[in-house]
PDB file of C-alpha atoms in Angstrom:
ATOM      1  CA  GLN A   1      64.212-107.694  48.712  1.00 65.00           C
ATOM      2  CA  VAL A   2      61.450-109.924  47.593  1.00 73.00           C
ATOM      3  CA  GLN A   3      62.485-111.641  44.756  1.00 84.00           C
ATOM      4  CA  LEU A   4      60.688-114.321  42.929  1.00 91.00           C
ATOM      5  CA  ALA A   5      61.093-116.308  39.610  1.00 94.00           C
ATOM      6  CA  GLU A   6      58.154-118.347  37.698  1.00 97.00           C
ATOM      7  CA  SER A   7      58.861-121.510  35.774  1.00 97.00           C
ATOM      8  CA  GLY A   8      56.690-124.346  34.505  1.00 98.00           C
ATOM      9  CA  GLY A   9      54.727-122.689  31.833  1.00 98.00           C
ATOM     10  CA  GLY A  10      53.853-124.350  28.046  1.00 98.00           C
ATOM     11  CA  LEU A  11      51.427-125.159  25.725  1.00 98.00           C
ATOM     12  CA  VAL A  12      48.543-128.011  26.872  1.00 98.00           C
ATOM     13  CA  GLN A  13      45.525-128.810  25.745  1.00 98.00           C
ATOM     14  CA  PRO A  14      42.002-128.398  27.208  1.00 98.00           C
ATOM     15  CA  GLY A  15      41.483-131.225  29.986  1.00 98.00           C
ATOM     16  CA  GLU A  16      45.438-131.244  30.502  1.00 98.00           C
ATOM     17  CA  SER A  17      47.649-130.454  33.755  1.00 98.00           C
ATOM     18  CA  LEU A  18      50.448-128.196  34.466  1.00 98.00           C
ATOM     19  CA  ARG A  19      52.249-127.357  37.546  1.00 98.00           C
ATOM     20  CA  LEU A  20      53.689-124.017  37.907  1.00 98.00           C
ATOM     21  CA  SER A  21      56.644-122.737  40.195  1.00 98.00           C
ATOM     22  CA  CYS A  22      57.506-119.640  41.812  1.00 96.00           C
ATOM     23  CA  ALA A  23      61.032-120.140  43.400  1.00 93.00           C
ATOM     24  CA  ALA A  24      62.800-117.560  45.730  1.00 86.00           C
ATOM     25  CA  ASP A  25      66.290-117.021  45.613  1.00 81.00           C
ATOM     26  CA  GLU A  26      68.041-115.053  48.592  1.00 76.00           C
ATOM     27  CA  PHE A  27      65.262-114.204  51.099  1.00 77.00           C
ATOM     28  CA  ALA A  28      63.063-116.054  53.228  1.00 83.00           C
ATOM     29  CA  LEU A  29      60.228-117.465  51.746  1.00 87.00           C
ATOM     30  CA  GLU A  30      58.963-119.066  54.730  1.00 88.00           C
ATOM     31  CA  ASP A  31      57.826-115.133  56.107  1.00 90.00           C
ATOM     32  CA  TYR A  32      55.675-114.662  53.647  1.00 91.00           C
ATOM     33  CA  GLY A  33      52.380-115.445  52.162  1.00 95.00           C
ATOM     34  CA  ILE A  34      52.188-115.938  48.531  1.00 96.00           C
ATOM     35  CA  GLY A  35      49.533-115.059  45.853  1.00 96.00           C
ATOM     36  CA  TRP A  36      49.338-116.228  42.073  1.00 97.00           C
ATOM     37  CA  PHE A  37      47.766-114.028  39.276  1.00 97.00           C
ATOM     38  CA  ARG A  38      47.449-114.039  35.919  1.00 98.00           C
ATOM     39  CA  GLN A  39      46.965-111.613  32.911  1.00 97.00           C
ATOM     40  CA  ALA A  40      45.404-112.825  29.685  1.00 97.00           C
ATOM     41  CA  PRO A  41      45.480-110.921  26.310  1.00 91.00           C
ATOM     42  CA  GLY A  42      43.758-107.509  26.799  1.00 94.00           C
ATOM     43  CA  LYS A  43      43.181-108.168  30.276  1.00 96.00           C
ATOM     44  CA  ARG A  44      44.039-106.587  33.789  1.00 95.00           C
ATOM     45  CA  ARG A  45      45.830-108.510  36.303  1.00 95.00           C
ATOM     46  CA  GLU A  46      43.558-110.951  37.851  1.00 95.00           C
ATOM     47  CA  GLY A  47      44.334-112.438  41.635  1.00 95.00           C
ATOM     48  CA  VAL A  48      44.211-116.510  41.356  1.00 97.00           C
ATOM     49  CA  GLY A  49      44.530-117.214  44.728  1.00 97.00           C
ATOM     50  CA  CYS A  50      47.258-117.649  47.664  1.00 97.00           C
ATOM     51  CA  ILE A  51      48.466-119.506  50.424  1.00 97.00           C
ATOM     52  CA  SER A  52      49.590-118.364  54.109  1.00 97.00           C
ATOM     53  CA  ASN A  53      53.284-118.335  54.960  1.00 94.00           C
ATOM     54  CA  SER A  54      52.830-121.497  57.002  1.00 93.00           C
ATOM     55  CA  GLY A  55      50.761-123.403  54.369  1.00 95.00           C
ATOM     56  CA  GLY A  56      47.758-123.721  56.678  1.00 96.00           C
ATOM     57  CA  PHE A  57      45.324-121.667  54.783  1.00 96.00           C
ATOM     58  CA  THR A  58      44.596-121.412  50.998  1.00 97.00           C
ATOM     59  CA  TYR A  59      41.930-119.078  48.955  1.00 96.00           C
ATOM     60  CA  TYR A  60      40.965-119.443  45.682  1.00 96.00           C
ATOM     61  CA  ASN A  61      38.909-117.214  43.162  1.00 95.00           C
ATOM     62  CA  ASP A  62      35.772-118.549  42.146  1.00 94.00           C
ATOM     63  CA  TYR A  63      37.000-119.259  38.695  1.00 93.00           C
ATOM     64  CA  VAL A  64      39.720-121.558  39.894  1.00 94.00           C
ATOM     65  CA  ARG A  65      38.207-123.226  42.965  1.00 89.00           C
ATOM     66  CA  GLY A  66      38.004-127.125  42.682  1.00 95.00           C
ATOM     67  CA  ARG A  67      40.605-127.517  39.787  1.00 98.00           C
ATOM     68  CA  PHE A  68      43.883-125.353  41.156  1.00 98.00           C
ATOM     69  CA  THR A  69      45.968-126.342  44.282  1.00 98.00           C
ATOM     70  CA  ILE A  70      48.298-123.676  45.705  1.00 98.00           C
ATOM     71  CA  SER A  71      51.094-125.442  48.031  1.00 97.00           C
ATOM     72  CA  ARG A  72      54.423-124.696  49.181  1.00 96.00           C
ATOM     73  CA  ASP A  73      57.753-126.377  50.278  1.00 94.00           C
ATOM     74  CA  ASN A  74      59.655-123.653  52.454  1.00 89.00           C
ATOM     75  CA  ALA A  75      62.617-126.047  52.662  1.00 89.00           C
ATOM     76  CA  LYS A  76      62.940-125.843  48.763  1.00 92.00           C
ATOM     77  CA  LYS A  77      61.600-121.966  48.656  1.00 92.00           C
ATOM     78  CA  THR A  78      59.404-123.154  46.476  1.00 95.00           C
ATOM     79  CA  VAL A  79      55.401-122.541  45.889  1.00 96.00           C
ATOM     80  CA  TYR A  80      53.555-124.386  43.620  1.00 98.00           C
ATOM     81  CA  LEU A  81      50.471-123.939  41.087  1.00 98.00           C
ATOM     82  CA  GLN A  82      48.869-127.135  40.303  1.00 98.00           C
ATOM     83  CA  MET A  83      46.234-126.768  37.592  1.00 98.00           C
ATOM     84  CA  ASN A  84      44.187-129.627  36.353  1.00 98.00           C
ATOM     85  CA  SER A  85      41.326-129.335  33.891  1.00 98.00           C
ATOM     86  CA  LEU A  86      42.457-126.735  32.089  1.00 98.00           C
ATOM     87  CA  LYS A  87      40.199-124.558  30.073  1.00 97.00           C
ATOM     88  CA  PRO A  88      40.787-121.780  27.148  1.00 97.00           C
ATOM     89  CA  GLU A  89      39.757-119.592  29.250  1.00 96.00           C
ATOM     90  CA  ASP A  90      42.898-120.255  31.816  1.00 97.00           C
ATOM     91  CA  THR A  91      44.933-119.063  28.774  1.00 98.00           C
ATOM     92  CA  ALA A  92      47.480-115.768  30.542  1.00 98.00           C
ATOM     93  CA  VAL A  93      51.027-115.161  31.631  1.00 98.00           C
ATOM     94  CA  TYR A  94      50.818-116.215  35.078  1.00 98.00           C
ATOM     95  CA  TYR A  95      53.150-114.699  38.201  1.00 97.00           C
ATOM     96  CA  CYS A  96      53.624-115.005  41.872  1.00 96.00           C
ATOM     97  CA  ALA A  97      54.248-112.340  44.358  1.00 95.00           C
ATOM     98  CA  ALA A  98      54.434-111.780  47.963  1.00 93.00           C
ATOM     99  CA  GLN A  99      50.964-111.025  49.571  1.00 94.00           C
ATOM    100  CA  GLU A 100      49.267-111.232  53.241  1.00 94.00           C
ATOM    101  CA  CYS A 101      47.005-114.412  53.207  1.00 96.00           C
ATOM    102  CA  ASP A 102      45.648-115.615  56.161  1.00 94.00           C
ATOM    103  CA  ARG A 103      41.913-116.786  57.544  1.00 93.00           C
ATOM    104  CA  THR A 104      41.428-112.694  58.582  1.00 90.00           C
ATOM    105  CA  TYR A 105      42.922-110.758  55.699  1.00 89.00           C
ATOM    106  CA  VAL A 106      44.160-111.369  52.339  1.00 89.00           C
ATOM    107  CA  GLY A 107      45.873-108.298  51.321  1.00 91.00           C
ATOM    108  CA  GLN A 108      47.382-106.566  47.780  1.00 92.00           C
ATOM    109  CA  PRO A 109      50.806-108.247  46.661  1.00 92.00           C
ATOM    110  CA  PHE A 110      54.130-106.312  46.886  1.00 89.00           C
ATOM    111  CA  GLY A 111      57.423-106.380  45.797  1.00 84.00           C
ATOM    112  CA  SER A 112      58.194-106.399  42.157  1.00 84.00           C
ATOM    113  CA  TRP A 113      56.744-108.515  39.521  1.00 87.00           C
ATOM    114  CA  GLY A 114      58.842-110.569  37.762  1.00 86.00           C
ATOM    115  CA  GLN A 115      58.670-111.865  34.040  1.00 92.00           C
ATOM    116  CA  GLY A 116      56.053-114.571  34.805  1.00 97.00           C
ATOM    117  CA  THR A 117      55.214-117.856  32.949  1.00 98.00           C
ATOM    118  CA  GLN A 118      53.033-118.298  29.880  1.00 98.00           C
ATOM    119  CA  VAL A 119      50.182-120.907  30.148  1.00 98.00           C
ATOM    120  CA  THR A 120      48.038-121.697  26.480  1.00 98.00           C
ATOM    121  CA  VAL A 121      45.485-123.690  26.364  1.00 98.00           C
ATOM    122  CA  SER A 122      44.749-124.582  23.037  1.00 97.00           C
ATOM    123  CA  SER A 123      42.926-127.531  20.528  1.00 93.00           C
TER     124      SER A 123
END
């Protein structure tokens, strides 16, 4: 099964940075594209971006493009979300999930959702 765990969230002020991690335990992370998602209070979960299984392709939604960067280290079975220039509207619980992600197709996430990690951006 696809089992992932998110970490790295916290409370920061606007303009600061955080790096989130998405770690795999007992499955081949390198076989999967990985997406990042977030859910703000009172809102539905939305996609942030994704990275292909090899790391050669990334996709970002408009509201984070230029500020967030997704990368992966398959040897460490970890995918990262580097978040710079954080804004209050980035406040949400952030999740990762396996997802088809390549130059021709970005699919829906699959597997079970984890607990996520809370990111709060406030002065």
